[in-house]
Coordinates of C-alpha atoms in Angstrom, one line a residue:
X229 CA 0.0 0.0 0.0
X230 CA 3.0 2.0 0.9
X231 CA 4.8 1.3 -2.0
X232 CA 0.9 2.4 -4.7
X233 CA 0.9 5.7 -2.6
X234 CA 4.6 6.4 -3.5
X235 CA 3.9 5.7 -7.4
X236 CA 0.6 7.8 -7.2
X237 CA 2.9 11.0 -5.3
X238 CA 5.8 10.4 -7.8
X239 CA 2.8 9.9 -10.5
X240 CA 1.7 13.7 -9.4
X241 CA 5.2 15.1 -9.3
X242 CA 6.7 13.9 -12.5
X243 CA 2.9 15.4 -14.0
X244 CA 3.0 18.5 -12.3
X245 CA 6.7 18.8 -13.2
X246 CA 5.6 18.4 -17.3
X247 CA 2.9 20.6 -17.1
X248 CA 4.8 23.6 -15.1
X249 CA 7.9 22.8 -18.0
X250 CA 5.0 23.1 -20.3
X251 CA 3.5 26.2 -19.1
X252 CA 7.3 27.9 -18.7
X253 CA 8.2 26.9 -21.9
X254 CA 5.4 28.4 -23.7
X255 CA 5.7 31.5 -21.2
X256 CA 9.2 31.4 -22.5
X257 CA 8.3 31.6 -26.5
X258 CA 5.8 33.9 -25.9
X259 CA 8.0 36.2 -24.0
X260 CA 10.6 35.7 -27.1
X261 CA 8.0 36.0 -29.8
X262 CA 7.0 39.6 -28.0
X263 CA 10.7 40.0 -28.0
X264 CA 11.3 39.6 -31.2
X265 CA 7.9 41.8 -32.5
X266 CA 9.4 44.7 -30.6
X267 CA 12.7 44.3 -32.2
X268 CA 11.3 44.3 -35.7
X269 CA 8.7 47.1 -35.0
X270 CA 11.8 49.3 -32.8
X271 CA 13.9 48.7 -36.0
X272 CA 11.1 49.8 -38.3
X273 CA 10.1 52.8 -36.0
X274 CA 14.0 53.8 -35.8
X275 CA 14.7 53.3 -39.5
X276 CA 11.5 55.4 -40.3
X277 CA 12.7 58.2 -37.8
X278 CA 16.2 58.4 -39.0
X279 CA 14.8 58.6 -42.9
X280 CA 12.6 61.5 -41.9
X281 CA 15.1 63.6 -39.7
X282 CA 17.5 63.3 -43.4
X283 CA 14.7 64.3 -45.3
X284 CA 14.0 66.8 -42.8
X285 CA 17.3 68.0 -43.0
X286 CA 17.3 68.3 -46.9
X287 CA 14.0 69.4 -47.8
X288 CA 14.5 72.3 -44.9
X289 CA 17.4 73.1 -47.4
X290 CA 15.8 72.5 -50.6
X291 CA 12.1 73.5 -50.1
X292 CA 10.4 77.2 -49.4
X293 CA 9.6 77.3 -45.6
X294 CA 8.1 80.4 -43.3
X295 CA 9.5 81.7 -40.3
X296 CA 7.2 83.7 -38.4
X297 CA 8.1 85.6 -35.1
X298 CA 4.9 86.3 -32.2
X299 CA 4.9 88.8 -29.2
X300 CA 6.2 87.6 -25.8
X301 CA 2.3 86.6 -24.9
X302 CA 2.1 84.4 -28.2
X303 CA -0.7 86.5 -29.3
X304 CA 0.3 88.3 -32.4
X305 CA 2.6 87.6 -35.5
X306 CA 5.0 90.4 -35.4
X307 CA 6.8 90.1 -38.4
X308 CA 7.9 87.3 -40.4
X309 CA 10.4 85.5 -43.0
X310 CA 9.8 83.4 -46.3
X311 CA 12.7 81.9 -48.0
X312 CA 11.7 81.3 -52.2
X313 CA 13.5 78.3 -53.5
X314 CA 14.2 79.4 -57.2
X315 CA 14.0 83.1 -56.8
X316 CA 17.8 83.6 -56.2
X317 CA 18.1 83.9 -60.5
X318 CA 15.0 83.9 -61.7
X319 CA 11.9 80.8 -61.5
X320 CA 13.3 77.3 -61.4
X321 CA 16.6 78.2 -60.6
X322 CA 18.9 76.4 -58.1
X323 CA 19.1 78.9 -55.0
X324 CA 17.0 80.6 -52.3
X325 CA 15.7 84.2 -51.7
X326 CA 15.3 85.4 -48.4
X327 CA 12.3 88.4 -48.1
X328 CA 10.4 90.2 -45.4
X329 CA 6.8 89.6 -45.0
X330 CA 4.1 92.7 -45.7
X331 CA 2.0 94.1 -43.6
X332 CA -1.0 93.0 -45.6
X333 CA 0.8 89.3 -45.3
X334 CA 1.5 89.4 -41.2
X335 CA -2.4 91.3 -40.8
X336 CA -3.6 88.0 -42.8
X337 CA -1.6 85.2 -41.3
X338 CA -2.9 87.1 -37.9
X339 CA -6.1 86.3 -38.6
X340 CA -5.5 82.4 -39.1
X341 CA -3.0 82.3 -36.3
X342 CA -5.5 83.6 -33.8
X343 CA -7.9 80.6 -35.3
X344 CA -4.4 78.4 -34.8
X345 CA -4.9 76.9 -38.3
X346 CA -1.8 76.0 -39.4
X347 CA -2.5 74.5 -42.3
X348 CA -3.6 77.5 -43.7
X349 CA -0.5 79.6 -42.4
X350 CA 1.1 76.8 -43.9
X351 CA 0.1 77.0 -47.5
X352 CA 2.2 75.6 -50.0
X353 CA 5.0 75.8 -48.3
X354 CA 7.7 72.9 -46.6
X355 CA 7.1 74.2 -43.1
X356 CA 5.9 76.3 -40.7
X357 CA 8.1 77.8 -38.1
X358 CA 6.8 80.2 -35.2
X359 CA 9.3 81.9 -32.4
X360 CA 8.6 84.0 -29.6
X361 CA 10.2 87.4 -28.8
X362 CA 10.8 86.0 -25.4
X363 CA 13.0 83.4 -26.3
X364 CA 14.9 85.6 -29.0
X365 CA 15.6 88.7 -26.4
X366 CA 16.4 86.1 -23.6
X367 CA 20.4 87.0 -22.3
X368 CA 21.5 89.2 -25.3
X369 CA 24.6 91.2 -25.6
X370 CA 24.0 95.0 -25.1
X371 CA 25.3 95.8 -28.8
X372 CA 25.0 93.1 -31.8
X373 CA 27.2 93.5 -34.9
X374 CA 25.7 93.8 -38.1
X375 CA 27.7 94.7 -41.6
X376 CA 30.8 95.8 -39.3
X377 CA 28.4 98.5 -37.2
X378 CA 27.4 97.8 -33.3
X379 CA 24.3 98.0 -32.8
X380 CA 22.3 98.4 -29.5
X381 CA 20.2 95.5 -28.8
X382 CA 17.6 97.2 -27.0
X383 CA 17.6 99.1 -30.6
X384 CA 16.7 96.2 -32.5
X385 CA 14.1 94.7 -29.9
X386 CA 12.6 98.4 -30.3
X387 CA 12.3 97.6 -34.1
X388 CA 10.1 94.7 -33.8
X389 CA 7.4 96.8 -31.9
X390 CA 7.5 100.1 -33.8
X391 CA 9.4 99.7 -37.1
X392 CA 8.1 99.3 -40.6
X393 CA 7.7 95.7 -42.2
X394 CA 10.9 95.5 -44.0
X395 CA 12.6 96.8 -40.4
X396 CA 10.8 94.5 -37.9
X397 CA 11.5 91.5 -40.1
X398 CA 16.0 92.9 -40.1
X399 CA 15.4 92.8 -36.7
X400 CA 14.2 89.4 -36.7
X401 CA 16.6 87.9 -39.1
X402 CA 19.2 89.6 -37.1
X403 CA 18.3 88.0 -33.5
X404 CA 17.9 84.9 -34.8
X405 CA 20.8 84.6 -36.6
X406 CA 22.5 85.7 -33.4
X407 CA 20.6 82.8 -31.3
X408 CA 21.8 80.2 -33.6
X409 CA 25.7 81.7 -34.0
X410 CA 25.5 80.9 -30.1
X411 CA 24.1 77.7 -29.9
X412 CA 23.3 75.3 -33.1
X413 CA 20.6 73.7 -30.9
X414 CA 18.8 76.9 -30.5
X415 CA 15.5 76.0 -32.3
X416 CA 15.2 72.0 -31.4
X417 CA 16.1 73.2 -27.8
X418 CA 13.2 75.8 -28.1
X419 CA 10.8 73.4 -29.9
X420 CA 11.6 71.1 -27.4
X421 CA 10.6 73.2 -24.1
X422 CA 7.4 75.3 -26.2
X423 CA 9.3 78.8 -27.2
X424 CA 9.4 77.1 -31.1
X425 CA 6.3 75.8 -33.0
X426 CA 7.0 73.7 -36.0
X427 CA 4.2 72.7 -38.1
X428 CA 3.9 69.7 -39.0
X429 CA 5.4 67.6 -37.4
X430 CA 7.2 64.8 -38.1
X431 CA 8.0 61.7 -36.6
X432 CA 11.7 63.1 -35.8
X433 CA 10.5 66.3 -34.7
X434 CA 8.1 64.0 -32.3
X435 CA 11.4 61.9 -31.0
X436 CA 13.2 65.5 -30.6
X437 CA 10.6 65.9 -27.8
X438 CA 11.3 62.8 -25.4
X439 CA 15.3 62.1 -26.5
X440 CA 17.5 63.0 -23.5
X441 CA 18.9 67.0 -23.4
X442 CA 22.4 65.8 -24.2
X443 CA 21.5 64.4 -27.6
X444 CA 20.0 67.7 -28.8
X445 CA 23.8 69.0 -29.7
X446 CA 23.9 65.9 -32.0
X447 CA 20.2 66.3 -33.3
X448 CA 20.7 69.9 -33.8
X449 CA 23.1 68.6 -37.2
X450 CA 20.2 66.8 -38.3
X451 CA 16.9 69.0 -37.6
X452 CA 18.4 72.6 -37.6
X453 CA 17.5 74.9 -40.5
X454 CA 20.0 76.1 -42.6
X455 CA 20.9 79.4 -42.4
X456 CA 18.5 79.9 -39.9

């Protein structure tokens, strides 16, 4: 009797023992097959972010794009930038031309931008880019240098309040181009923390959000405008 009870506990244990093996085994390809799902889709993600931050990088090159700059409260377009790919020589040429907004073009974008439709800002253009003064009169030096002539920073901020169109946008060009001389990750930086709309977005624009602050130096080669 002794001996049946024995078989019929080892009977149990060797069965408990397959099934647990069973049930770990199939925990174990399961947790693999995950695995290996994530892996493809992280490689697919990855592949498909680092193809758009080189596109982004050439087509902010090669393709017409509008910079726009907004009071300190975000509430009004002050002045703003479009650069013309082609206009440099004539249509269809190679090259870019650089020109101030109008004040019939700022008084109409205004009226969008208080509906925040992008899309219509937009237009046909590669992309929408909005700063704030605050972020551009943030820690400046008291005099800037401009064609070999110092000029007083509180000068130029001045300009963007009271000056004509063709003067608020020199005033524009001219603190941003002194932002970025400083820092190459001046825009990602300030699209990362809210200071810098960029519309639309893109899936790299999206990772520049969540990456770690010490990658933005290296991101800053990829996603930066030229020239800006």
């Amino acid at each position: 009797m002794l001996d049946l009870t024995l078989l019929v506990i080892l009977a149990v244990i060797v069965v408990t023992v397959i099934i647990a093996f069973k049930i770990f085994a199939n925990l174990v390809r399961a947790v693999l097959t995950v695995s290996a799902i994530l892996f493809v889709v992280s490689a697919v993600v990855g592949g498909i972010v680092v193809k758009d931050a080189i596109d982004l990088k050439k087509d902010l090159q090669a393709r017409s794009n509008l910079q726009l700059l907004v009071n300190r409260d975000g509430t009004k377009i002050l002045t703003g930038l479009v650069n013309v790919q082609g206009d440099a020589e004539g249509a269809g040429a190679a090259g870019s031309a650089v020109r101030a907004l109008s004040d019939t073009e700022v008084k109409a974008l205004n009226e969008q931008y208080s509906r925040q439709d992008y899309a219509a800002m937009l237009g046909s253009k590669y992309k929408l880019i909005i700063f704030n003064e605050a972020s551009l009169a943030q820690s400046l030096p008291q005099t800037i240098n401009q064609s070999g002539r110092e000029l007083p920073s509180e000068l130029i901020l001045q300009q963007l309040e009271s000056g004509d169109a063709e003067s608020r946008a020199l005033a524009f060009s001219m603190l941003l181009s002194l932002k970025v001389s400083q820092d190459r990750s001046y825009i990602i930086s300030n699209y990362r923390n809210g200071s810098v709309i960029i519309y639309p977005e893109t899936p790299s624009l999206k990772v520049i959000k969540i990456i770690p602050q010490s990658l933005l130096v290296s991101v800053a080669g990829i996603a930066q405008p030229a020239g800006a």
